[in-house]
Short mmCIF file of C-alpha atoms (C1' of nucleotides) in Angstrom, two decimals:
data_model
loop_
_atom_site.label_atom_id
_atom_site.label_comp_id
_atom_site.label_asym_id
_atom_site.label_seq_id
_atom_site.Cartn_x
_atom_site.Cartn_y
_atom_site.Cartn_z
CA UNK A 282 17.11 -8.22 -13.26
CA UNK A 283 14.06 -6.57 -14.11
CA UNK A 284 12.92 -3.12 -13.73
CA UNK A 285 11.03 -2.81 -10.57
CA UNK A 286 7.97 -1.45 -13.18
CA UNK A 287 8.22 -3.17 -16.21
CA UNK A 288 5.43 -3.24 -18.55
CA UNK A 289 4.43 -6.46 -17.44
CA UNK A 290 3.96 -6.24 -13.59
CA UNK A 291 1.95 -2.53 -14.66
CA UNK A 292 -0.19 -4.53 -16.67
CA UNK A 293 -0.65 -7.01 -13.32
CA UNK A 294 -1.32 -4.52 -11.16
CA UNK A 295 -3.97 -2.78 -13.38
CA UNK A 296 -5.46 -5.92 -14.08
CA UNK A 297 -6.09 -6.68 -10.40
CA UNK A 298 -7.21 -3.07 -9.85
CA UNK A 299 -9.58 -3.23 -12.35
CA UNK A 300 -10.90 -6.92 -11.27
CA UNK A 301 -11.36 -5.38 -7.63
CA UNK A 302 -13.24 -2.40 -9.02
CA UNK A 303 -15.69 -4.24 -11.50
CA UNK A 304 -16.31 -6.79 -8.35
CA UNK A 305 -16.90 -4.01 -5.97
CA UNK A 306 -19.07 -1.91 -8.55
CA UNK A 307 -21.03 -5.36 -9.14
CA UNK A 308 -21.77 -5.54 -5.01
CA UNK A 309 -22.52 -1.82 -4.65
CA UNK A 310 -23.26 -0.46 -7.94
CA UNK A 311 -27.17 -1.51 -8.19
CA UNK A 312 -29.51 1.21 -8.61
CA UNK A 313 -30.78 0.73 -4.90
CA UNK A 314 -28.31 -0.75 -2.84
CA UNK A 315 -26.23 2.25 -1.69
CA UNK A 316 -29.76 3.68 -0.18
CA UNK A 317 -30.45 0.10 1.41
CA UNK A 318 -26.70 0.34 3.01
CA UNK A 319 -27.35 3.89 4.21
CA UNK A 320 -30.77 3.18 5.68
CA UNK A 321 -29.21 0.08 7.65
CA UNK A 322 -26.66 2.08 9.07
CA UNK A 323 -29.15 3.29 11.31
CA UNK A 324 -29.45 -0.28 12.75
CA UNK A 325 -31.68 -3.66 11.92
CA UNK A 326 -34.69 -2.52 10.02
CA UNK A 327 -37.72 -4.82 8.88
CA UNK A 328 -38.58 -5.00 5.20
CA UNK A 329 -41.85 -2.76 5.43
CA UNK A 330 -39.35 -0.13 7.20
CA UNK A 331 -37.18 -0.14 4.62
CA UNK A 332 -39.52 0.46 1.94
CA UNK A 333 -40.78 2.92 4.05
CA UNK A 334 -37.27 4.41 4.08
CA UNK A 335 -36.81 4.49 0.62
CA UNK A 336 -38.94 6.38 -1.62
CA UNK A 337 -39.63 5.05 -5.01
CA UNK A 338 -38.31 1.64 -4.78
CA UNK A 339 -40.83 -1.35 -5.87
CA UNK A 340 -41.05 -4.08 -3.93
CA UNK A 341 -39.36 -6.22 -6.63
CA UNK A 342 -36.36 -4.17 -6.65
CA UNK A 343 -35.94 -4.04 -3.14
CA UNK A 344 -36.43 -7.80 -2.66
CA UNK A 345 -34.11 -8.42 -5.39
CA UNK A 346 -31.43 -5.86 -4.40
CA UNK A 347 -31.85 -7.44 -0.59
CA UNK A 348 -31.47 -10.70 -2.06
CA UNK A 349 -28.18 -9.85 -3.70
CA UNK A 350 -26.74 -7.79 -0.48
CA UNK A 351 -27.28 -11.14 1.71
CA UNK A 352 -25.96 -13.19 -1.06
CA UNK A 353 -22.76 -11.20 -1.28
CA UNK A 354 -22.38 -11.23 2.86
CA UNK A 355 -23.81 -7.55 3.17
CA UNK A 356 -26.54 -7.69 4.85
CA UNK A 357 -27.65 -10.47 7.32
CA UNK A 358 -31.65 -11.88 6.90
CA UNK A 359 -33.62 -12.82 9.88
CA UNK A 360 -37.69 -14.52 9.42
CA UNK A 361 -39.11 -14.46 12.87
CA UNK A 362 -42.01 -17.28 12.66
CA UNK A 363 -44.91 -15.12 13.32
CA UNK A 364 -47.71 -14.07 11.98
CA UNK A 365 -48.39 -11.54 10.54
CA UNK A 366 -44.64 -12.30 9.18
CA UNK A 367 -41.62 -10.52 10.31
CA UNK A 368 -38.40 -10.28 8.38
CA UNK A 369 -35.50 -7.77 9.56
CA UNK A 370 -32.47 -7.04 7.73
CA UNK A 371 -29.13 -5.50 9.21
CA UNK A 372 -25.66 -4.98 8.18
CA UNK A 373 -23.10 -7.44 8.81
CA UNK A 374 -19.39 -6.69 9.71
CA UNK A 375 -18.87 -6.84 6.00
CA UNK A 376 -21.65 -4.64 4.77
CA UNK A 377 -20.37 -1.80 8.07
CA UNK A 378 -16.93 -2.35 6.13
CA UNK A 379 -18.43 -0.32 2.94
CA UNK A 380 -18.99 2.98 5.09
CA UNK A 381 -15.84 4.56 4.18
CA UNK A 382 -15.41 3.37 1.08
CA UNK A 383 -19.61 4.63 0.40
CA UNK A 384 -18.90 8.20 1.81
CA UNK A 385 -15.50 8.61 -0.46
CA UNK A 386 -17.59 7.91 -3.42
CA UNK A 387 -20.37 10.41 -2.29
CA UNK A 388 -17.60 12.81 -1.18
CA UNK A 389 -16.26 12.54 -4.50
CA UNK A 390 -19.55 12.50 -6.62
CA UNK A 391 -20.30 15.67 -4.35
CA UNK A 392 -17.44 17.87 -5.12
CA UNK A 393 -17.96 17.26 -9.27
CA UNK A 394 -21.46 18.51 -8.74
CA UNK A 395 -20.20 22.22 -7.59
CA UNK A 396 -17.22 21.88 -9.58
CA UNK B 166 -36.56 23.33 19.19
CA UNK B 167 -35.58 20.38 17.13
CA UNK B 168 -33.51 17.68 17.67
CA UNK B 169 -29.66 17.76 16.01
CA UNK B 170 -30.75 14.47 14.12
CA UNK B 171 -34.20 14.38 13.84
CA UNK B 172 -35.99 12.25 10.81
CA UNK B 173 -35.33 15.03 8.80
CA UNK B 174 -31.87 15.57 9.32
CA UNK B 175 -31.45 12.13 8.89
CA UNK B 176 -32.94 12.27 5.80
CA UNK B 177 -31.28 15.38 4.13
CA UNK B 178 -28.08 14.11 4.83
CA UNK B 179 -28.76 10.43 3.26
CA UNK B 180 -30.38 12.32 0.03
CA UNK B 181 -26.92 14.26 0.05
CA UNK B 182 -24.69 11.09 0.12
CA UNK B 183 -27.12 9.25 -2.23
CA UNK B 184 -26.90 12.43 -4.84
CA UNK B 185 -22.88 12.48 -4.54
CA UNK B 186 -23.06 8.50 -4.77
CA UNK B 187 -25.23 8.39 -8.02
CA UNK B 188 -23.35 11.07 -9.57
CA UNK B 189 -20.24 9.58 -8.76
CA UNK B 190 -21.24 6.52 -10.24
CA UNK B 191 -22.60 7.65 -13.37
CA UNK B 192 -19.09 9.57 -14.00
CA UNK B 193 -16.70 6.36 -12.97
CA UNK B 194 -19.35 3.61 -13.46
CA UNK B 195 -19.14 2.96 -17.56
CA UNK B 196 -17.66 -0.23 -18.42
CA UNK B 197 -14.13 1.06 -19.25
CA UNK B 198 -13.88 3.89 -17.75
CA UNK B 199 -11.79 2.44 -14.73
CA UNK B 200 -9.42 0.98 -17.68
CA UNK B 201 -9.38 4.51 -19.17
CA UNK B 202 -8.47 6.28 -16.22
CA UNK B 203 -6.11 3.70 -15.11
CA UNK B 204 -4.40 3.41 -18.37
CA UNK B 205 -4.01 7.17 -18.32
CA UNK B 206 -2.00 7.49 -15.03
CA UNK B 207 1.05 6.57 -17.57
CA UNK B 208 0.70 9.82 -18.63
CA UNK B 209 -0.95 11.04 -22.51
CA UNK B 210 -1.63 8.57 -24.54
CA UNK B 211 -2.86 8.71 -28.11
CA UNK B 212 -6.09 6.87 -29.29
CA UNK B 213 -4.43 4.23 -30.94
CA UNK B 214 -2.62 3.44 -27.63
CA UNK B 215 -5.37 3.66 -25.62
CA UNK B 216 -6.96 0.74 -27.44
CA UNK B 217 -4.05 -1.25 -27.27
CA UNK B 218 -3.46 -0.69 -24.07
CA UNK B 219 -7.34 -1.45 -23.08
CA UNK B 220 -7.76 -5.23 -24.08
CA UNK B 221 -11.52 -6.19 -25.50
CA UNK B 222 -12.70 -2.64 -26.08
CA UNK B 223 -14.57 -1.80 -29.27
CA UNK B 224 -13.77 1.44 -31.11
CA UNK B 225 -16.96 2.45 -30.45
CA UNK B 226 -17.34 1.79 -26.83
CA UNK B 227 -13.58 3.62 -26.55
CA UNK B 228 -14.92 7.08 -28.19
CA UNK B 229 -18.01 6.83 -26.22
CA UNK B 230 -16.45 6.62 -22.79
CA UNK B 231 -13.94 8.98 -23.64
CA UNK B 232 -15.98 11.27 -24.44
CA UNK B 233 -18.41 11.26 -21.41
CA UNK B 234 -15.21 11.54 -19.53
CA UNK B 235 -13.92 14.61 -21.41
CA UNK B 236 -17.72 15.85 -20.62
CA UNK B 237 -17.22 15.46 -17.46
CA UNK B 238 -13.90 16.96 -17.21
CA UNK B 239 -11.94 13.86 -16.15
CA UNK B 240 -10.14 13.93 -19.46
CA UNK B 241 -8.90 16.26 -21.91
CA UNK B 242 -8.92 15.47 -25.47
CA UNK B 243 -5.88 17.42 -27.69
CA UNK B 244 -6.51 17.00 -31.51
CA UNK B 245 -3.02 17.64 -33.64
CA UNK B 246 -3.71 18.90 -37.04
CA UNK B 247 -1.69 16.12 -38.77
CA UNK B 248 -2.22 13.38 -41.45
CA UNK B 249 -2.91 10.76 -40.57
CA UNK B 250 -4.49 12.71 -37.37
CA UNK B 251 -3.34 11.98 -34.32
CA UNK B 252 -5.25 12.61 -31.17
CA UNK B 253 -3.89 12.47 -27.77
CA UNK B 254 -6.07 12.20 -24.08
CA UNK B 255 -4.98 12.96 -20.78
CA UNK B 256 -6.12 13.20 -17.37
CA UNK B 257 -7.28 16.71 -15.78
CA UNK B 258 -6.26 17.01 -12.38
CA UNK B 259 -9.61 16.51 -11.66
CA UNK B 260 -9.19 13.35 -13.50
CA UNK B 261 -6.11 12.76 -11.35
CA UNK B 262 -8.66 13.29 -7.85
CA UNK B 263 -10.38 10.00 -8.71
CA UNK B 264 -7.21 7.67 -7.96
CA UNK B 265 -7.64 7.38 -4.26
CA UNK B 266 -11.32 7.01 -4.66
CA UNK B 267 -10.25 4.46 -7.46
CA UNK B 268 -8.00 2.34 -5.29
CA UNK B 269 -9.99 2.52 -1.95
CA UNK B 270 -12.69 0.49 -5.02
CA UNK B 271 -10.45 -1.46 -5.92
CA UNK B 272 -8.79 -2.40 -2.63
CA UNK B 273 -12.55 -2.95 -1.03
CA UNK B 274 -13.61 -5.43 -3.97
CA UNK B 275 -10.29 -7.40 -4.03
CA UNK B 276 -10.80 -8.18 -0.05
CA UNK B 277 -14.17 -8.98 -0.71
CA UNK B 278 -12.96 -11.66 -3.29
CA UNK B 279 -10.85 -13.58 -0.98
CA UNK B 280 -13.16 -13.18 2.05
"C1'" DT C 252 -66.47 -16.75 6.63
"C1'" DC C 253 -63.72 -13.53 5.59
"C1'" DA C 254 -61.03 -9.31 5.12
"C1'" DA C 255 -56.24 -7.64 7.40
"C1'" DG C 256 -51.62 -7.73 7.83
"C1'" DT C 257 -46.73 -8.66 6.27
"C1'" DA C 258 -43.57 -10.06 3.19
"C1'" DC C 259 -42.51 -11.44 -0.79
"C1'" DT C 260 -43.09 -14.04 -5.88
"C1'" DA C 261 -44.43 -14.16 -10.89
"C1'" DA C 262 -45.21 -12.57 -15.53
"C1'" DC C 263 -44.82 -9.16 -18.63
"C1'" DA C 264 -42.85 -4.38 -20.89
"C1'" DA C 265 -39.69 -0.62 -21.05
"C1'" DT C 266 -35.47 1.50 -21.08
"C1'" DA C 267 -30.25 1.42 -21.02
"C1'" DA C 268 -25.55 -0.19 -21.78
"C1'" DA C 269 -22.86 -2.79 -24.52
"C1'" DG C 270 -21.13 -5.23 -28.84
"C1'" DT C 271 -20.67 -6.36 -33.78
"C1'" DA C 272 -19.48 -5.10 -38.25
"C1'" DA C 273 -19.16 -1.67 -41.83
"C1'" DG C 274 -18.24 2.46 -43.31
"C1'" DT C 275 -16.19 8.13 -43.78
"C1'" DA C 276 -12.63 11.25 -43.98
"C1'" DT C 277 -8.17 13.52 -44.94
"C1'" DG C 278 -3.91 14.28 -47.11
"C1'" DC C 279 0.56 11.82 -48.08
"C1'" DG C 280 3.95 9.06 -50.77
"C1'" DC C 281 3.78 5.57 -54.92
"C1'" DG D 183 -5.35 7.78 -59.37
"C1'" DC D 184 -4.96 4.41 -55.15
"C1'" DG D 185 -3.71 2.67 -51.17
"C1'" DC D 186 -2.27 3.58 -46.67
"C1'" DA D 187 -2.51 5.17 -41.69
"C1'" DT D 188 -5.19 6.98 -37.82
"C1'" DA D 189 -9.45 8.36 -35.88
"C1'" DC D 190 -13.68 8.09 -35.66
"C1'" DT D 191 -19.69 7.32 -37.18
"C1'" DT D 192 -23.25 4.49 -38.06
"C1'" DA D 193 -26.62 1.44 -38.02
"C1'" DC D 194 -28.37 -2.51 -35.78
"C1'" DT D 195 -28.32 -6.48 -32.29
"C1'" DT D 196 -28.01 -8.39 -28.19
"C1'" DT D 197 -27.72 -8.34 -23.31
"C1'" DA D 198 -28.50 -6.37 -18.75
"C1'" DT D 199 -31.65 -3.78 -15.92
"C1'" DT D 200 -35.36 -1.78 -13.87
"C1'" DG D 201 -40.29 -0.87 -13.57
"C1'" DT D 202 -45.34 -2.14 -13.46
"C1'" DT D 203 -49.17 -4.89 -12.28
"C1'" DA D 204 -51.21 -8.53 -10.33
"C1'" DG D 205 -51.17 -12.32 -7.13
"C1'" DT D 206 -49.90 -15.63 -3.04
"C1'" DA D 207 -49.14 -17.46 1.52
"C1'" DC D 208 -50.41 -17.36 6.13
"C1'" DT D 209 -52.88 -16.97 10.81
"C1'" DT D 210 -55.69 -13.63 13.50
"C1'" DG D 211 -59.81 -11.42 15.04
"C1'" DA D 212 -64.32 -9.95 13.79
#
DNA sequence: TCAAGTACTAACAATAAAGTAAGTATGCGC
DNA sequence: GCGCATACTTACTTTATTGTTAGTACTTGA
């Protein structure tokens, strides 16, 4: 019989926590990703709207971060075959599932600044 | 009279969220910070114990991240005037307040990997 | 023919974060 | 005096992330 929290099980749990943590941060931790995710909670937006909505992003970074969010399944991209081109971005269900987490992180961060 | 959620107030709210967010990530987002914070939930530890407990950290990084956590008030450092030197690190109350957030981030990240 | 509008893409520069390897300080016991 | 143990420093290299600037593709309307 083995103690419920032996060193091994502590380490396994911690490893698991750390693994999830580092993955989550790699998904939402980019310089502009929170901005994008917050912006898209208003609803779907086209590329140019996002650019206006997020002051300071360069086109390169906006595209790069959108592609990563898309690859990770948080955002879906829809291309309309028109000229001039129209591309819309929207949160997926999974993208929306970040909201509670993002809000908790924000709340904690805001608390610290005052403290 | 001004609509309750005019563009301005949306932006103010979003700015506030983003500000807290980026601050929080700068505090907990370092490569080894989560490892340190999780390790110290077991209780206070001395430097050499942390090093053993966190496989892969270099001394430079361990010290650097500990100093940042200390500067941000998450960790307290106690030096015992002995030879050879003994230095212990422990979570502050504020450091402990990160736990729910860290766990939520981990849980979200773990969910995604399977998804 | 040519500018306009939209959504990019590419090449390169700068900055930030992390890693590597070796060295330092201190006093105790031999 | 000399090595040992602990907790760091320092200097330097590598890698990752972000920024800057300029250019591309496509079709419509003047």
